XYZ file of C-alpha atoms in Angstrom:
287
model
C -2.126 -15.056 -20.697
C -2.152 -18.580 -22.308
C -3.325 -21.799 -20.540
C -2.702 -25.401 -21.107
C -2.578 -28.821 -19.369
C -0.863 -32.246 -19.448
C -2.954 -34.052 -22.033
C -1.963 -37.439 -20.511
C -3.505 -36.478 -17.285
C -6.799 -34.639 -16.525
C -8.356 -32.112 -18.924
C -9.042 -29.643 -16.266
C -8.400 -26.058 -17.598
C -7.913 -22.645 -15.959
C -10.484 -20.024 -16.615
C -10.011 -16.285 -16.967
C -13.057 -13.994 -16.989
C -15.547 -11.655 -15.322
C -18.123 -12.858 -12.771
C -16.547 -16.325 -12.378
C -17.463 -18.451 -9.294
C -16.513 -21.736 -7.937
C -18.854 -24.659 -8.559
C -18.967 -28.269 -7.427
C -20.194 -29.770 -4.125
C -18.136 -27.556 -1.775
C -17.833 -24.327 -3.576
C -15.655 -21.654 -1.839
C -16.345 -17.818 -1.936
C -15.183 -15.941 -5.006
C -11.915 -13.923 -4.594
C -12.401 -10.450 -3.524
C -9.290 -8.931 -5.114
C -8.767 -5.204 -5.773
C -9.853 -5.596 -9.467
C -12.078 -8.563 -9.280
C -14.752 -6.569 -11.244
C -12.639 -6.659 -14.386
C -11.913 -10.412 -14.071
C -9.605 -12.913 -12.511
C -8.141 -16.379 -12.960
C -9.648 -19.558 -11.381
C -8.900 -23.179 -11.519
C -11.995 -25.056 -10.100
C -10.725 -28.563 -8.964
C -13.843 -28.978 -6.830
C -16.203 -28.607 -9.747
C -14.151 -30.795 -12.054
C -13.617 -33.506 -9.460
C -17.439 -33.543 -8.677
C -18.148 -34.183 -12.411
C -15.518 -36.728 -13.205
C -15.092 -38.625 -9.977
C -11.722 -37.057 -8.986
C -9.505 -40.156 -9.859
C -6.783 -38.574 -11.901
C -3.901 -36.106 -11.144
C -4.774 -32.672 -12.325
C -1.955 -30.792 -14.002
C -2.800 -27.443 -15.428
C -1.307 -23.945 -15.718
C -1.649 -20.348 -16.965
C 1.273 -18.410 -18.106
C 2.344 -15.092 -19.388
C 1.799 -14.922 -23.311
C 4.792 -12.722 -23.765
C 8.175 -12.423 -21.939
C 9.035 -9.772 -19.432
C 12.296 -7.799 -19.861
C 13.976 -7.431 -16.353
C 17.307 -6.242 -17.673
C 18.818 -3.917 -15.199
C 16.655 -5.216 -12.328
C 18.677 -7.444 -10.091
C 16.133 -7.771 -7.322
C 12.625 -8.424 -8.381
C 9.510 -9.795 -6.729
C 6.430 -11.409 -8.018
C 3.260 -10.010 -6.397
C -0.309 -11.281 -6.701
C -3.538 -11.460 -4.801
C -5.040 -14.903 -4.202
C -7.702 -16.808 -2.446
C -7.461 -20.488 -1.873
C -8.776 -23.512 0.239
C -6.711 -26.565 0.422
C -8.066 -30.111 0.632
C -5.264 -32.760 0.802
C -3.548 -33.942 -2.370
C -2.502 -30.811 -4.223
C 0.245 -28.321 -4.640
C 0.029 -24.861 -6.243
C 3.144 -23.750 -7.844
C 4.876 -20.610 -9.311
C 7.292 -21.312 -12.116
C 9.784 -19.022 -13.716
C 11.157 -19.724 -17.293
C 13.762 -17.656 -19.040
C 13.161 -19.350 -22.530
C 9.310 -19.884 -22.651
C 9.908 -23.429 -23.645
C 11.544 -25.288 -20.778
C 9.035 -26.151 -18.036
C 9.400 -28.896 -15.521
C 6.935 -31.714 -15.052
C 5.251 -31.424 -11.640
C 2.987 -33.347 -9.396
C 2.037 -32.760 -5.745
C 4.814 -35.181 -4.877
C 7.481 -33.579 -6.829
C 10.807 -32.742 -4.946
C 11.362 -29.237 -5.922
C 14.295 -28.580 -3.749
C 16.644 -28.784 -6.666
C 14.492 -26.674 -8.907
C 15.249 -23.045 -8.196
C 12.845 -21.742 -10.688
C 9.871 -23.484 -8.891
C 8.209 -22.010 -5.983
C 5.635 -23.617 -3.642
C 3.072 -20.974 -3.150
C 1.707 -22.212 0.134
C 4.324 -24.362 1.831
C 3.326 -26.286 4.941
C -0.251 -25.286 4.475
C -2.605 -27.578 6.657
C -5.182 -29.772 4.949
C -8.704 -28.546 4.821
C -7.730 -25.183 5.579
C -8.424 -21.563 3.805
C -6.242 -18.589 3.874
C -6.935 -16.168 6.601
C -7.934 -13.195 4.416
C -9.804 -12.881 1.089
C -7.788 -11.817 -0.736
C -4.217 -12.567 0.475
C -1.292 -10.776 -1.047
C 1.434 -13.191 -1.999
C 5.022 -11.858 -2.568
C 7.658 -14.345 -4.108
C 11.205 -13.275 -4.469
C 12.255 -14.436 -7.946
C 15.462 -12.513 -8.102
C 17.724 -15.745 -8.074
C 16.293 -16.789 -11.443
C 14.548 -13.815 -12.973
C 16.921 -10.864 -11.837
C 18.530 -9.064 -14.927
C 17.122 -11.592 -17.395
C 15.970 -10.093 -20.745
C 13.181 -12.643 -21.134
C 11.053 -13.876 -18.319
C 7.973 -15.949 -18.375
C 5.641 -16.438 -15.258
C 3.526 -19.504 -14.821
C 0.812 -20.534 -12.261
C 0.849 -24.241 -12.209
C -1.861 -26.369 -10.460
C -1.399 -29.985 -9.598
C -3.665 -32.052 -7.508
C -6.661 -34.446 -7.212
C -10.192 -33.031 -6.425
C -9.341 -30.221 -4.360
C -11.227 -26.870 -3.855
C -10.484 -23.701 -5.923
C -7.393 -21.652 -6.588
C -8.054 -17.804 -7.546
C -5.365 -15.649 -8.841
C -5.625 -11.841 -9.721
C -3.622 -8.673 -9.999
C -0.247 -10.040 -10.910
C 2.737 -7.935 -11.228
C 6.512 -8.016 -10.936
C 7.990 -5.235 -8.948
C 11.453 -4.089 -8.028
C 12.516 -5.347 -4.550
C 13.531 -2.561 -2.196
C 16.830 -2.610 -0.368
C 14.928 -1.886 2.896
C 11.510 -3.418 3.505
C 10.723 -4.455 6.902
C 7.076 -5.967 7.077
C 4.979 -6.534 10.016
C 3.241 -9.741 9.793
C 1.007 -9.783 12.928
C 0.724 -8.477 16.466
C -0.843 -9.678 19.573
C -1.945 -8.639 23.105
C -2.428 -11.735 25.261
C -4.034 -11.468 28.764
C -3.279 -14.896 29.926
C -0.515 -15.971 27.670
C -1.986 -19.382 27.223
C -3.394 -18.775 23.746
C -7.013 -18.933 25.104
C -8.184 -15.396 24.327
C -11.317 -13.428 25.150
C -12.860 -10.540 23.570
C -14.055 -9.178 27.008
C -12.207 -9.708 30.342
C -14.098 -9.194 33.637
C -12.547 -6.581 35.761
C -12.292 -9.020 38.708
C -10.123 -11.400 36.558
C -7.822 -8.662 35.057
C -4.254 -9.788 35.562
C -1.402 -7.333 36.350
C 0.709 -8.082 33.319
C 0.014 -8.825 29.672
C 2.022 -10.603 27.059
C 2.418 -8.473 23.958
C 4.435 -8.642 20.688
C 4.177 -9.691 17.139
C 6.258 -10.952 14.136
C 7.979 -9.042 11.329
C 9.988 -9.975 8.141
C 12.835 -8.511 6.365
C 11.715 -8.667 2.860
C 14.467 -6.181 1.519
C 17.624 -7.476 -0.135
C 19.965 -5.784 2.584
C 20.275 -6.654 6.109
C 18.683 -4.165 8.740
C 20.719 -3.017 11.666
C 19.541 -1.968 15.172
C 16.001 -2.969 14.534
C 13.453 -1.885 17.301
C 9.918 -3.454 17.498
C 7.622 -1.323 19.575
C 3.982 -2.212 20.487
C 1.931 0.459 22.096
C -1.711 -0.049 23.620
C -3.989 2.982 23.915
C -7.487 3.466 25.178
C -10.564 5.038 23.399
C -9.136 8.494 23.896
C -5.824 7.434 22.174
C -4.018 7.613 25.517
C -1.196 5.016 25.974
C -1.944 2.558 28.746
C 0.888 0.148 28.188
C 3.824 -0.588 25.848
C 6.910 -2.680 25.291
C 9.926 -2.807 22.950
C 12.308 -5.282 21.784
C 15.822 -4.827 20.200
C 17.406 -6.824 17.391
C 20.819 -6.086 16.593
C 20.601 -7.136 12.891
C 17.450 -8.562 10.891
C 18.885 -10.593 8.149
C 17.415 -10.515 4.607
C 14.618 -12.996 3.867
C 14.399 -13.760 7.676
C 11.669 -13.577 10.173
C 11.625 -12.379 13.932
C 9.350 -12.307 16.753
C 8.910 -9.808 19.608
C 7.275 -11.445 22.831
C 7.377 -9.215 25.797
C 5.605 -8.630 29.210
C 3.761 -5.197 29.561
C 2.233 -3.789 32.652
C -0.536 -1.250 32.396
C 0.182 2.061 33.733
C -2.738 1.974 36.201
C -6.045 0.177 36.711
C -7.786 -0.367 33.383
C -11.278 0.985 33.260
C -14.069 -0.652 31.245
C -13.456 0.097 27.496
C -11.952 -0.819 24.070
C -8.180 -1.018 23.672
C -6.039 -0.961 20.551
C -2.509 -2.117 20.004
C -0.192 -1.054 17.279
C 3.067 -2.675 16.372
C 5.849 -0.664 14.674
C 9.221 -1.925 13.540
C 11.999 0.279 12.556
C 15.823 0.148 11.787
C 18.664 2.354 11.050
C 17.798 1.887 7.384
C 14.165 1.992 7.621
C 12.420 4.370 9.982
C 9.100 2.792 10.211
C 7.044 -0.284 9.129
């Protein structure tokens, strides 16, 4: 990796090393990535802003030192593990270059809609919010700009003013599969209002539950005859209720949601229950 920053802006730099941690007045936890023990990358906007007063627009990056040859790979995905908390005026980007020289000027206000090689890593991310999981696996489809290219450079570009910290680790470029249904989340809702409880008194147990979840077609081909099935079992792994939803076609790069009503097979005794969401299609048997 090589690093740099806009000399006309702030002089904040990325750090890459072992045992790094965020500093500053509102330091966040260190990334718990798969290979954190051998080092990771970090840009600590909080520490820099605390030291300098946080008045300038930070504009810093790390990028692959050498190009990546993707000749013969039409469908490619950039994967990396990350940990991040957003403050307000900032934007983390991934930028792809095929010459290693041409890079766009970026700020948190840049309109990237006409820049196919620039990807907003956390679009529509609320202010003063952290990712749900440490680490979080991000997958960005870079096929349109990097597919079949003999030379590809990857840049992680930070722009902002006195934010928190952005961690990046375990970066790789992988071939995108044709069939790749991904389950994003599942839910079992007792009252359907969004107000959920870890324990439900038997006297307040309703006759029906709302169950379901979301899935995403990350493959580059459409999936036909998709079936989303959620099964709820008790502590002895006996099914107590289930539901399914059918989708004729799941388009590539599209998200779908299952939301069904399930009725228990009988009176539910005291105990712990677990639900599992499985999504399948003609092309992919399980996800």
